C-alpha cells in the first residue's frame, strides 16, 4: 500500500499485492488488483496467468483461456502455460486445440509425464495408435511401474496385433498388481493369439480364481473345453 501511495500507476505493485491477497484467500481483492495491473498495461504474463487461475476457479474457462492467450503472446517460452491452457481446453472439449497445446508444451518440456499421458490418450482415442504407443512408451521410460501406462500401452499393442509385446506388458502389471483379474484375462487373450493355448487357458483360470464373475474369462474356458472335446 505504501508503494501505491508513491506510484499508483505501477502495474508491478498491483501484481505483487494481488499475490499477498491470494495468500490470504482474499480472491476478490486479488482479482481487483490483477485487473488494475492489466489495465495499466503490464508487460508481464504473470498477472494474466494469475487471473486465469481465478477465472478457472470460478468456472469461467473462456475468460481464463483468453488470459492465457495473452500470457503466451507476451512470453511464449514457458511450457507450463501451454499445459495450463490445454487443461482448460480439455474441459471445454476442444480436443484439437488440446493436442496443439500439448505438442507446444512438450516441445519445450518433453519430460512432463502428465502431458505425455494425456497426449497418448487423445491419440489413442483418435486412432493414432502408433503415436499413442510412442507416448505411452515415453511415460514408461520415466516410470516403468506406471500401471495405467503399462495397461494402456499393452491395449494399444493389442490393436496393432503385437501380442507378444502386449503379453510382456501384462507380465509387468501382474508383477505389480497380482490380484487384478482383468489383466490375467487380457494376457490370456494375447497368449491365445500367439498360439500359447495352454498358457492362455492358465491365465483365464487365474482370472476366474480372482473374480468368479468375470464372464469373458468363463466363456474362454468353456470355449476351449468345447473345442478340446470336439
mmCIF file of N, CA, C and O in Angstrom, residues 178-185 200-219 221:
data_model
loop_
_atom_site.group_PDB
_atom_site.id
_atom_site.type_symbol
_atom_site.label_atom_id
_atom_site.label_comp_id
_atom_site.label_asym_id
_atom_site.label_seq_id
_atom_site.Cartn_x
_atom_site.Cartn_y
_atom_site.Cartn_z
ATOM 1 N N UNK A 178 -0.852 -58.377 -8.588
ATOM 2 C CA UNK A 178 -1.178 -59.783 -8.860
ATOM 3 C C UNK A 178 -2.626 -60.175 -8.596
ATOM 4 O O UNK A 178 -3.018 -61.299 -8.923
ATOM 5 N N UNK A 179 -3.431 -59.284 -8.035
ATOM 6 C CA UNK A 179 -4.824 -59.606 -7.762
ATOM 7 C C UNK A 179 -5.779 -59.110 -8.846
ATOM 8 O O UNK A 179 -6.995 -59.307 -8.743
ATOM 9 N N UNK A 180 -5.219 -58.501 -9.884
ATOM 10 C CA UNK A 180 -6.050 -57.892 -10.930
ATOM 11 C C UNK A 180 -6.516 -58.956 -11.919
ATOM 12 O O UNK A 180 -5.771 -59.372 -12.804
ATOM 13 N N UNK A 181 -7.758 -59.402 -11.776
ATOM 14 C CA UNK A 181 -8.283 -60.486 -12.612
ATOM 15 C C UNK A 181 -8.307 -60.122 -14.086
ATOM 16 O O UNK A 181 -8.006 -60.944 -14.957
ATOM 17 N N UNK A 182 -8.659 -58.872 -14.383
ATOM 18 C CA UNK A 182 -8.809 -58.445 -15.774
ATOM 19 C C UNK A 182 -7.488 -58.563 -16.536
ATOM 20 O O UNK A 182 -7.475 -58.882 -17.730
ATOM 21 N N UNK A 183 -6.373 -58.322 -15.856
ATOM 22 C CA UNK A 183 -5.071 -58.372 -16.534
ATOM 23 C C UNK A 183 -4.712 -59.804 -16.920
ATOM 24 O O UNK A 183 -4.169 -60.053 -17.993
ATOM 25 N N UNK A 184 -5.038 -60.764 -16.053
ATOM 26 C CA UNK A 184 -4.816 -62.166 -16.421
ATOM 27 C C UNK A 184 -5.645 -62.526 -17.657
ATOM 28 O O UNK A 184 -5.170 -63.230 -18.557
ATOM 29 N N UNK A 185 -6.877 -62.037 -17.676
ATOM 30 C CA UNK A 185 -7.739 -62.300 -18.836
ATOM 31 C C UNK A 185 -7.143 -61.703 -20.110
ATOM 32 O O UNK A 185 -7.075 -62.375 -21.140
ATOM 33 N N UNK A 200 -2.541 -69.592 -22.157
ATOM 34 C CA UNK A 200 -3.736 -68.754 -22.209
ATOM 35 C C UNK A 200 -4.816 -69.330 -21.301
ATOM 36 O O UNK A 200 -5.456 -68.605 -20.524
ATOM 37 N N UNK A 201 -5.028 -70.654 -21.391
ATOM 38 C CA UNK A 201 -6.026 -71.293 -20.539
ATOM 39 C C UNK A 201 -5.693 -71.095 -19.061
ATOM 40 O O UNK A 201 -6.574 -70.824 -18.232
ATOM 41 N N UNK A 202 -4.404 -71.206 -18.735
ATOM 42 C CA UNK A 202 -3.988 -70.989 -17.345
ATOM 43 C C UNK A 202 -4.338 -69.576 -16.899
ATOM 44 O O UNK A 202 -4.794 -69.363 -15.763
ATOM 45 N N UNK A 203 -4.147 -68.604 -17.789
ATOM 46 C CA UNK A 203 -4.469 -67.219 -17.438
ATOM 47 C C UNK A 203 -5.969 -67.030 -17.244
ATOM 48 O O UNK A 203 -6.399 -66.325 -16.315
ATOM 49 N N UNK A 204 -6.787 -67.634 -18.098
ATOM 50 C CA UNK A 204 -8.236 -67.495 -17.940
ATOM 51 C C UNK A 204 -8.686 -68.091 -16.601
ATOM 52 O O UNK A 204 -9.544 -67.527 -15.915
ATOM 53 N N UNK A 205 -8.080 -69.201 -16.220
ATOM 54 C CA UNK A 205 -8.423 -69.816 -14.939
ATOM 55 C C UNK A 205 -7.947 -68.963 -13.766
ATOM 56 O O UNK A 205 -8.639 -68.849 -12.750
ATOM 57 N N UNK A 206 -6.768 -68.354 -13.921
ATOM 58 C CA UNK A 206 -6.282 -67.455 -12.874
ATOM 59 C C UNK A 206 -7.188 -66.233 -12.732
ATOM 60 O O UNK A 206 -7.421 -65.737 -11.626
ATOM 61 N N UNK A 207 -7.695 -65.765 -13.864
ATOM 62 C CA UNK A 207 -8.620 -64.633 -13.830
ATOM 63 C C UNK A 207 -9.887 -65.000 -13.067
ATOM 64 O O UNK A 207 -10.365 -64.250 -12.207
ATOM 65 N N UNK A 208 -10.420 -66.190 -13.366
ATOM 66 C CA UNK A 208 -11.637 -66.634 -12.684
ATOM 67 C C UNK A 208 -11.398 -66.897 -11.206
ATOM 68 O O UNK A 208 -12.297 -66.691 -10.381
ATOM 69 N N UNK A 209 -10.204 -67.343 -10.871
ATOM 70 C CA UNK A 209 -9.895 -67.580 -9.464
ATOM 71 C C UNK A 209 -9.923 -66.285 -8.669
ATOM 72 O O UNK A 209 -10.185 -66.292 -7.461
ATOM 73 N N UNK A 210 -9.661 -65.165 -9.335
ATOM 74 C CA UNK A 210 -9.653 -63.859 -8.678
ATOM 75 C C UNK A 210 -10.990 -63.138 -8.782
ATOM 76 O O UNK A 210 -11.291 -62.250 -7.978
ATOM 77 N N UNK A 211 -11.773 -63.509 -9.798
ATOM 78 C CA UNK A 211 -13.086 -62.886 -9.973
ATOM 79 C C UNK A 211 -14.009 -63.901 -10.643
ATOM 80 O O UNK A 211 -13.992 -64.067 -11.857
ATOM 81 N N UNK A 212 -14.829 -64.558 -9.823
ATOM 82 C CA UNK A 212 -15.717 -65.602 -10.356
ATOM 83 C C UNK A 212 -16.790 -65.034 -11.276
ATOM 84 O O UNK A 212 -17.451 -65.779 -12.000
ATOM 85 N N UNK A 213 -16.965 -63.730 -11.244
ATOM 86 C CA UNK A 213 -17.999 -63.107 -12.066
ATOM 87 C C UNK A 213 -17.463 -62.583 -13.390
ATOM 88 O O UNK A 213 -18.173 -61.874 -14.112
ATOM 89 N N UNK A 214 -16.224 -62.924 -13.708
ATOM 90 C CA UNK A 214 -15.622 -62.445 -14.950
ATOM 91 C C UNK A 214 -16.109 -63.321 -16.106
ATOM 92 O O UNK A 214 -15.497 -64.329 -16.459
ATOM 93 N N UNK A 215 -17.234 -62.931 -16.674
ATOM 94 C CA UNK A 215 -17.909 -63.782 -17.664
ATOM 95 C C UNK A 215 -17.072 -64.019 -18.915
ATOM 96 O O UNK A 215 -17.140 -65.094 -19.515
ATOM 97 N N UNK A 216 -16.291 -63.020 -19.332
ATOM 98 C CA UNK A 216 -15.479 -63.191 -20.537
ATOM 99 C C UNK A 216 -14.469 -64.319 -20.349
ATOM 100 O O UNK A 216 -14.254 -65.139 -21.251
ATOM 101 N N UNK A 217 -13.843 -64.364 -19.191
ATOM 102 C CA UNK A 217 -12.870 -65.430 -18.915
ATOM 103 C C UNK A 217 -13.572 -66.777 -18.826
ATOM 104 O O UNK A 217 -13.071 -67.790 -19.329
ATOM 105 N N UNK A 218 -14.757 -66.806 -18.211
ATOM 106 C CA UNK A 218 -15.517 -68.050 -18.109
ATOM 107 C C UNK A 218 -15.862 -68.582 -19.500
ATOM 108 O O UNK A 218 -15.767 -69.778 -19.778
ATOM 109 N N UNK A 219 -16.238 -67.669 -20.398
ATOM 110 C CA UNK A 219 -16.588 -68.073 -21.765
ATOM 111 C C UNK A 219 -15.379 -68.640 -22.496
ATOM 112 O O UNK A 219 -15.492 -69.622 -23.228
ATOM 113 N N UNK A 221 -12.815 -70.189 -21.172
ATOM 114 C CA UNK A 221 -12.553 -71.526 -20.627
ATOM 115 C C UNK A 221 -13.547 -72.523 -21.195
ATOM 116 O O UNK A 221 -13.185 -73.635 -21.607
#
